[in-house]
Amino acid sequence: MSRAVEELTAYIKEIKLPPEYRFEFIGRAKMMAESNSNFMFGFLLAFVFMYMILAAQFESLIHPISILAALPLTIPFAVLSLILLNTNLDIFAMLGLFMLFGIVKKNGILQVDYTTSCVPRAVNATRRSWKRTGPG
């Protein structure tokens, strides 16, 4: 449908209607345009809320950045999947993209949580080895 909307818009601009005429899409085409604009707003809002929740969860401003840094890396591969599967970016693909962000974020949370739990054990093990071997 997006290709048809683009072609029709180009055709109407090509025929150069008088200034008192205008055109607008209604129905599914209008809903598609609204959902695309709302998707970007929703994506940015979700990104901000994810950062705030992760900052509260980890009590750190750095750990959420390391977790959320992986999210933009998923976009090219999601677009590549849409291209390979010959699928349009419709509302269902957008929901799938949000789901992909959730899965990637959860994976990052697990990795950061495990890493932060390993640091005290590693410090203790290093101190024990220093005690056994002595300084210098």
XYZ file of N, CA, C and O in Angstrom:
544
model
N 0.814 -1.182 0.000
C 0.000 0.000 0.000
C 0.865 1.257 0.000
O 0.498 2.255 -0.612
N 2.027 1.212 0.666
C 2.863 2.415 0.727
C 3.375 2.804 -0.661
O 3.494 3.993 -0.965
N 3.645 1.811 -1.491
C 4.093 2.110 -2.854
C 2.975 2.779 -3.646
O 3.207 3.724 -4.406
N 1.757 2.317 -3.468
C 0.615 2.921 -4.175
C 0.398 4.359 -3.727
O 0.119 5.241 -4.552
N 0.553 4.620 -2.452
C 0.397 5.982 -1.935
C 1.484 6.886 -2.519
O 1.206 8.011 -2.939
N 2.712 6.387 -2.564
C 3.810 7.178 -3.126
C 3.579 7.474 -4.606
O 3.782 8.609 -5.067
N 3.159 6.472 -5.367
C 2.930 6.664 -6.793
C 1.780 7.633 -7.044
O 1.855 8.482 -7.942
N 0.719 7.510 -6.270
C -0.427 8.397 -6.435
C -0.065 9.834 -6.058
O -0.470 10.781 -6.745
N 0.699 10.014 -5.005
C 1.142 11.351 -4.611
C 2.010 11.967 -5.703
O 1.844 13.152 -6.046
N 2.923 11.190 -6.251
C 3.785 11.694 -7.336
C 2.951 12.057 -8.561
O 3.200 13.092 -9.199
N 1.945 11.252 -8.889
C 1.094 11.530 -10.050
C 0.304 12.821 -9.852
O 0.193 13.648 -10.763
N -0.253 13.014 -8.658
C -1.061 14.211 -8.397
C -0.187 15.460 -8.447
O -0.589 16.497 -8.967
N 1.035 15.368 -7.939
C 1.945 16.511 -8.007
C 2.381 16.777 -9.445
O 2.634 17.912 -9.828
N 2.434 15.717 -10.229
C 2.858 15.830 -11.631
C 1.815 16.553 -12.480
O 2.159 17.310 -13.385
N 0.530 16.317 -12.214
C -0.510 16.938 -13.040
C -0.762 18.392 -12.661
O -1.499 19.089 -13.358
N -0.171 18.871 -11.593
C -0.220 20.277 -11.178
C -1.654 20.794 -11.096
O -2.116 21.562 -11.944
N -2.332 20.382 -10.060
C -3.699 20.833 -9.813
C -3.717 22.330 -9.502
O -2.735 22.880 -9.002
N -4.828 23.003 -9.787
C -4.946 24.426 -9.411
C -4.819 24.584 -7.893
O -5.095 23.643 -7.139
N -4.428 25.759 -7.411
C -4.192 25.961 -5.973
C -5.413 25.729 -5.088
O -5.275 25.403 -3.918
N -6.604 25.899 -5.632
C -7.789 25.708 -4.793
C -8.123 24.231 -4.565
O -8.973 23.901 -3.763
N -7.444 23.343 -5.262
C -7.645 21.909 -5.062
C -6.569 21.373 -4.128
O -5.425 21.819 -4.143
N -6.944 20.413 -3.339
C -5.985 19.729 -2.487
C -6.386 18.265 -2.398
O -7.505 17.898 -2.770
N -5.482 17.456 -1.924
C -5.791 16.034 -1.770
C -5.281 15.551 -0.420
O -4.349 16.118 0.153
N -5.935 14.528 0.084
C -5.494 13.868 1.311
C -5.980 12.430 1.266
O -6.980 12.111 0.617
N -5.240 11.595 1.925
C -5.607 10.189 1.965
C -6.464 9.932 3.191
O -6.268 10.549 4.240
N -7.392 9.022 3.037
C -8.260 8.642 4.151
C -8.223 7.127 4.285
O -7.659 6.429 3.440
N -8.793 6.637 5.341
C -8.884 5.192 5.540
C -7.545 4.588 5.923
O -6.818 5.105 6.772
N -7.217 3.484 5.279
C -6.009 2.728 5.631
C -4.736 3.512 5.337
O -3.750 3.404 6.076
N -4.720 4.294 4.277
C -3.528 5.069 3.937
C -3.254 6.131 4.995
O -2.105 6.346 5.389
N -4.301 6.777 5.480
C -4.138 7.777 6.528
C -3.692 7.119 7.824
O -2.816 7.632 8.526
N -4.274 5.983 8.139
C -3.905 5.256 9.349
C -2.454 4.784 9.286
O -1.734 4.816 10.282
N -1.998 4.382 8.098
C -0.617 3.940 7.935
C 0.340 5.108 8.175
O 1.351 4.968 8.857
N 0.033 6.281 7.651
C 0.888 7.452 7.848
C 0.932 7.847 9.326
O 1.992 8.183 9.853
N -0.206 7.797 9.989
C -0.245 8.126 11.419
C 0.530 7.115 12.242
O 1.244 7.490 13.169
N 0.400 5.842 11.914
C 1.115 4.823 12.689
C 2.615 4.937 12.495
O 3.381 4.702 13.428
N 3.074 5.325 11.317
C 4.505 5.498 11.095
C 5.051 6.662 11.908
O 6.136 6.563 12.481
N 4.315 7.767 11.965
C 4.795 8.907 12.752
C 4.722 8.606 14.243
O 5.605 9.004 15.004
N 3.694 7.914 14.675
C 3.569 7.553 16.084
C 4.597 6.521 16.505
O 4.966 6.453 17.671
N 5.054 5.705 15.573
C 6.064 4.695 15.884
C 7.361 5.353 16.339
O 7.956 4.933 17.325
N 7.801 6.384 15.645
C 9.049 7.048 16.025
C 8.919 7.708 17.399
O 9.824 7.625 18.222
N 7.781 8.343 17.652
C 7.563 8.947 18.962
C 7.539 7.868 20.051
O 8.143 8.032 21.109
N 6.862 6.771 19.780
C 6.805 5.673 20.739
C 8.167 5.054 20.989
O 8.501 4.690 22.112
N 8.968 4.954 19.934
C 10.305 4.392 20.064
C 11.170 5.268 20.963
O 11.857 4.782 21.872
N 11.143 6.578 20.735
C 11.944 7.485 21.556
C 11.460 7.509 23.010
O 12.267 7.516 23.943
N 10.166 7.490 23.191
C 9.612 7.473 24.537
C 9.971 6.178 25.261
O 10.335 6.197 26.448
N 9.908 5.063 24.562
C 10.289 3.781 25.154
C 11.756 3.776 25.537
O 12.141 3.243 26.591
N 12.592 4.383 24.704
C 14.026 4.445 24.984
C 14.290 5.231 26.271
O 15.079 4.810 27.122
N 13.594 6.364 26.440
C 13.774 7.179 27.645
C 13.281 6.431 28.879
O 13.966 6.401 29.921
N 12.118 5.805 28.793
C 11.586 5.072 29.935
C 12.463 3.870 30.291
O 12.662 3.568 31.471
N 12.990 3.184 29.282
C 13.883 2.057 29.564
C 15.119 2.537 30.318
O 15.561 1.895 31.263
N 15.674 3.680 29.897
C 16.855 4.210 30.585
C 16.530 4.531 32.041
O 17.300 4.198 32.947
N 15.393 5.189 32.280
C 15.027 5.568 33.651
C 14.828 4.344 34.538
O 15.303 4.310 35.680
N 14.164 3.332 34.014
C 13.914 2.129 34.806
C 15.210 1.380 35.080
O 15.458 0.910 36.198
N 16.068 1.277 34.079
C 17.337 0.584 34.276
C 18.249 1.345 35.230
O 18.976 0.733 36.018
N 18.236 2.675 35.160
C 19.048 3.467 36.087
C 18.586 3.249 37.522
O 19.404 3.147 38.438
N 17.284 3.151 37.727
C 16.767 2.881 39.069
C 17.089 1.454 39.504
O 17.427 1.212 40.667
N 17.009 0.515 38.587
C 17.252 -0.889 38.928
C 18.710 -1.133 39.302
O 18.998 -1.809 40.289
N 19.628 -0.591 38.527
C 21.051 -0.834 38.769
C 21.689 0.226 39.672
O 22.861 0.099 40.021
N 20.936 1.267 40.027
C 21.440 2.367 40.839
C 22.733 2.916 40.254
O 23.711 3.181 40.950
N 22.732 3.063 38.950
C 23.895 3.544 38.217
C 23.414 4.251 36.960
O 22.389 3.881 36.395
N 24.179 5.245 36.520
C 23.845 5.914 35.269
C 24.627 5.343 34.093
O 24.314 5.635 32.948
N 25.634 4.529 34.376
C 26.489 3.966 33.338
C 25.956 2.635 32.823
O 25.951 2.390 31.611
N 25.502 1.765 33.704
C 25.044 0.436 33.279
C 23.890 0.496 32.267
O 23.881 -0.265 31.303
N 22.900 1.388 32.442
C 21.842 1.461 31.424
C 22.360 1.855 30.045
O 21.845 1.385 29.032
N 23.385 2.701 30.012
C 23.946 3.086 28.718
C 24.572 1.881 28.031
O 24.396 1.682 26.826
N 25.277 1.058 28.809
C 25.889 -0.129 28.193
C 24.835 -1.127 27.731
O 25.037 -1.827 26.739
N 23.722 -1.185 28.413
C 22.645 -2.095 27.999
C 21.942 -1.554 26.756
O 21.722 -2.277 25.775
N 21.603 -0.272 26.771
C 20.840 0.316 25.675
C 21.688 0.586 24.439
O 21.139 0.875 23.367
N 23.002 0.493 24.564
C 23.866 0.710 23.392
C 23.669 -0.381 22.347
O 23.951 -0.166 21.166
N 23.169 -1.523 22.756
C 22.955 -2.622 21.811
C 21.673 -2.442 20.987
O 21.548 -3.042 19.918
N 20.742 -1.628 21.458
C 19.460 -1.495 20.747
C 19.587 -0.905 19.347
O 18.987 -1.440 18.417
N 20.344 0.177 19.143
C 20.453 0.688 17.774
C 21.114 -0.291 16.809
O 20.891 -0.225 15.603
N 21.899 -1.215 17.342
C 22.551 -2.201 16.478
C 21.570 -3.226 15.915
O 21.867 -3.900 14.936
N 20.396 -3.333 16.525
C 19.405 -4.290 16.034
C 18.632 -3.767 14.829
O 18.079 -4.552 14.068
N 18.591 -2.447 14.653
C 17.778 -1.852 13.595
C 18.228 -2.277 12.195
O 17.393 -2.690 11.385
N 19.543 -2.222 11.862
C 19.924 -2.640 10.502
C 19.573 -4.106 10.207
O 19.158 -4.427 9.092
N 19.702 -4.951 11.207
C 19.398 -6.359 10.973
C 17.890 -6.606 10.889
O 17.447 -7.494 10.167
N 17.115 -5.813 11.597
C 15.659 -5.909 11.463
C 15.223 -5.453 10.076
O 14.382 -6.090 9.437
N 15.823 -4.362 9.589
C 15.502 -3.878 8.241
C 15.949 -4.889 7.198
O 15.239 -5.160 6.221
N 17.123 -5.482 7.404
C 17.608 -6.515 6.485
C 16.650 -7.706 6.446
O 16.360 -8.241 5.370
N 16.125 -8.092 7.600
C 15.148 -9.185 7.649
C 13.883 -8.828 6.889
O 13.319 -9.668 6.178
N 13.422 -7.590 7.033
C 12.229 -7.163 6.300
C 12.473 -7.187 4.803
O 11.597 -7.583 4.024
N 13.666 -6.773 4.388
C 13.984 -6.768 2.962
C 14.076 -8.188 2.427
O 13.524 -8.506 1.361
N 14.767 -9.064 3.150
C 14.930 -10.446 2.685
C 13.604 -11.196 2.631
O 13.409 -12.050 1.761
N 12.706 -10.881 3.561
C 11.404 -11.544 3.586
C 10.363 -10.824 2.734
O 9.207 -11.243 2.683
N 10.790 -9.716 2.081
C 9.900 -8.940 1.216
C 8.632 -8.517 1.976
O 7.513 -8.706 1.510
N 8.846 -7.941 3.154
C 7.753 -7.521 4.026
C 7.807 -6.020 4.218
O 8.881 -5.442 4.325
N 6.659 -5.385 4.265
C 6.590 -3.949 4.513
C 6.701 -3.667 5.998
O 6.432 -4.527 6.833
N 7.059 -2.431 6.326
C 7.113 -2.009 7.724
C 5.712 -1.571 8.140
O 5.382 -0.394 8.173
N 4.873 -2.541 8.438
C 3.510 -2.247 8.848
C 3.428 -2.316 10.371
O 4.434 -2.422 11.061
N 2.237 -2.237 10.882
C 2.044 -2.199 12.327
C 2.544 -3.479 12.999
O 3.105 -3.446 14.095
N 2.410 -4.615 12.329
C 2.864 -5.873 12.914
C 4.381 -5.956 12.942
O 4.972 -6.459 13.902
N 5.025 -5.439 11.913
C 6.491 -5.396 11.908
C 7.002 -4.445 12.985
O 8.027 -4.713 13.616
N 6.285 -3.347 13.207
C 6.684 -2.412 14.262
C 6.560 -3.053 15.637
O 7.433 -2.881 16.493
N 5.480 -3.795 15.850
C 5.326 -4.504 17.128
C 6.433 -5.549 17.300
O 6.950 -5.739 18.405
N 6.792 -6.209 16.221
C 7.890 -7.167 16.276
C 9.209 -6.492 16.595
O 10.047 -7.047 17.315
N 9.393 -5.273 16.091
C 10.611 -4.527 16.383
C 10.665 -4.139 17.857
O 11.718 -4.247 18.495
N 9.537 -3.724 18.416
C 9.498 -3.438 19.847
C 9.802 -4.701 20.656
O 10.476 -4.651 21.680
N 9.292 -5.832 20.205
C 9.557 -7.091 20.898
C 11.038 -7.455 20.821
O 11.629 -7.916 21.801
N 11.636 -7.229 19.655
C 13.070 -7.470 19.496
C 13.875 -6.590 20.440
O 14.837 -7.048 21.057
N 13.475 -5.326 20.589
C 14.161 -4.436 21.526
C 14.067 -4.972 22.947
O 15.034 -4.913 23.705
N 12.912 -5.489 23.302
C 12.743 -6.052 24.640
C 13.631 -7.257 24.878
O 14.221 -7.407 25.957
N 13.754 -8.107 23.894
C 14.599 -9.299 24.031
C 16.068 -8.905 24.146
O 16.805 -9.429 24.991
N 16.505 -7.970 23.312
C 17.904 -7.519 23.355
C 18.199 -6.830 24.681
O 19.254 -7.029 25.279
N 17.256 -6.025 25.161
C 17.432 -5.340 26.444
C 17.516 -6.338 27.582
O 18.366 -6.223 28.467
N 16.684 -7.358 27.568
C 16.709 -8.380 28.620
C 18.035 -9.126 28.611
O 18.597 -9.414 29.674
N 18.555 -9.418 27.431
C 19.848 -10.073 27.331
C 20.944 -9.187 27.923
O 21.820 -9.672 28.654
N 20.901 -7.898 27.626
C 21.881 -6.972 28.183
C 21.786 -6.877 29.693
O 22.804 -6.794 30.389
N 20.549 -6.882 30.211
C 20.361 -6.846 31.666
C 20.997 -8.063 32.307
O 21.696 -7.965 33.323
N 20.775 -9.237 31.735
C 21.353 -10.465 32.297
C 22.877 -10.428 32.266
O 23.539 -10.836 33.227
N 23.449 -9.924 31.182
C 24.906 -9.860 31.078
C 25.496 -8.872 32.082
O 26.482 -9.189 32.756
N 24.909 -7.697 32.200
C 25.432 -6.708 33.146
C 25.239 -7.187 34.579
O 26.135 -7.033 35.424
N 24.112 -7.793 34.881
C 23.855 -8.290 36.231
C 24.858 -9.374 36.607
O 25.401 -9.376 37.710
N 25.114 -10.292 35.690
C 26.082 -11.358 35.977
C 27.483 -10.786 36.151
O 28.219 -11.189 37.053
N 27.848 -9.827 35.308
C 29.182 -9.227 35.392
C 29.357 -8.478 36.705
O 30.405 -8.593 37.347
N 28.342 -7.724 37.103
C 28.464 -6.988 38.366
C 28.473 -7.925 39.569
O 29.061 -7.595 40.594
N 27.866 -9.091 39.455
C 27.920 -10.043 40.564
C 29.270 -10.767 40.614
O 29.679 -11.248 41.664
N 29.978 -10.832 39.495
C 31.288 -11.495 39.463
C 32.410 -10.603 39.975
O 33.437 -11.113 40.428
N 32.250 -9.303 39.932
C 33.323 -8.385 40.321
C 33.728 -8.573 41.780
O 34.929 -8.700 42.067
N 32.815 -8.616 42.744
C 33.263 -8.809 44.138
C 33.990 -10.139 44.348
O 34.968 -10.207 45.087
N 33.527 -11.180 43.688
C 34.211 -12.472 43.823
C 35.616 -12.415 43.256
O 36.554 -12.981 43.812
N 35.784 -11.717 42.136
C 37.108 -11.605 41.526
C 38.041 -10.779 42.401
O 39.227 -11.113 42.544
N 37.519 -9.724 43.019
C 38.347 -8.902 43.910
C 38.786 -9.716 45.117
O 39.955 -9.667 45.523
N 37.863 -10.484 45.689
C 38.207 -11.323 46.845
C 39.239 -12.381 46.475
O 40.160 -12.663 47.242
N 39.088 -12.985 45.314
C 40.052 -13.997 44.884
C 41.428 -13.378 44.670
O 42.456 -13.976 45.015
N 41.473 -12.172 44.138
C 42.754 -11.478 43.929
C 43.406 -11.160 45.270
O 44.615 -11.365 45.442
N 42.631 -10.720 46.237
C 43.174 -10.412 47.567
C 43.698 -11.669 48.244
O 44.757 -11.639 48.885
N 42.984 -12.776 48.111
C 43.448 -14.037 48.703
C 44.762 -14.480 48.068
O 45.672 -14.962 48.760
N 44.882 -14.330 46.778
C 46.122 -14.747 46.119
C 47.285 -13.845 46.511
O 48.417 -14.301 46.623
N 47.010 -12.567 46.763
C 48.072 -11.669 47.221
C 48.534 -12.055 48.632
O 49.706 -11.971 48.949
N 47.590 -12.456 49.464
C 47.948 -12.857 50.837
C 48.831 -14.097 50.820
O 49.743 -14.244 51.608
N 48.508 -15.040 49.929
C 49.305 -16.267 49.842
C 50.709 -16.017 49.316
O 51.667 -16.595 49.800
N 50.820 -15.207 48.309
C 52.121 -14.996 47.674
C 52.922 -13.895 48.340
O 54.138 -13.847 48.181
N 52.262 -13.012 49.030
C 52.978 -11.912 49.677
C 53.130 -10.748 48.717
O 52.965 -10.883 47.503
N 53.431 -9.583 49.265
C 53.578 -8.396 48.406
C 54.847 -8.475 47.563
O 55.875 -8.962 48.006
N 54.734 -7.945 46.369
C 55.870 -7.802 45.443
C 56.456 -9.082 45.096
O 57.324 -9.608 44.707
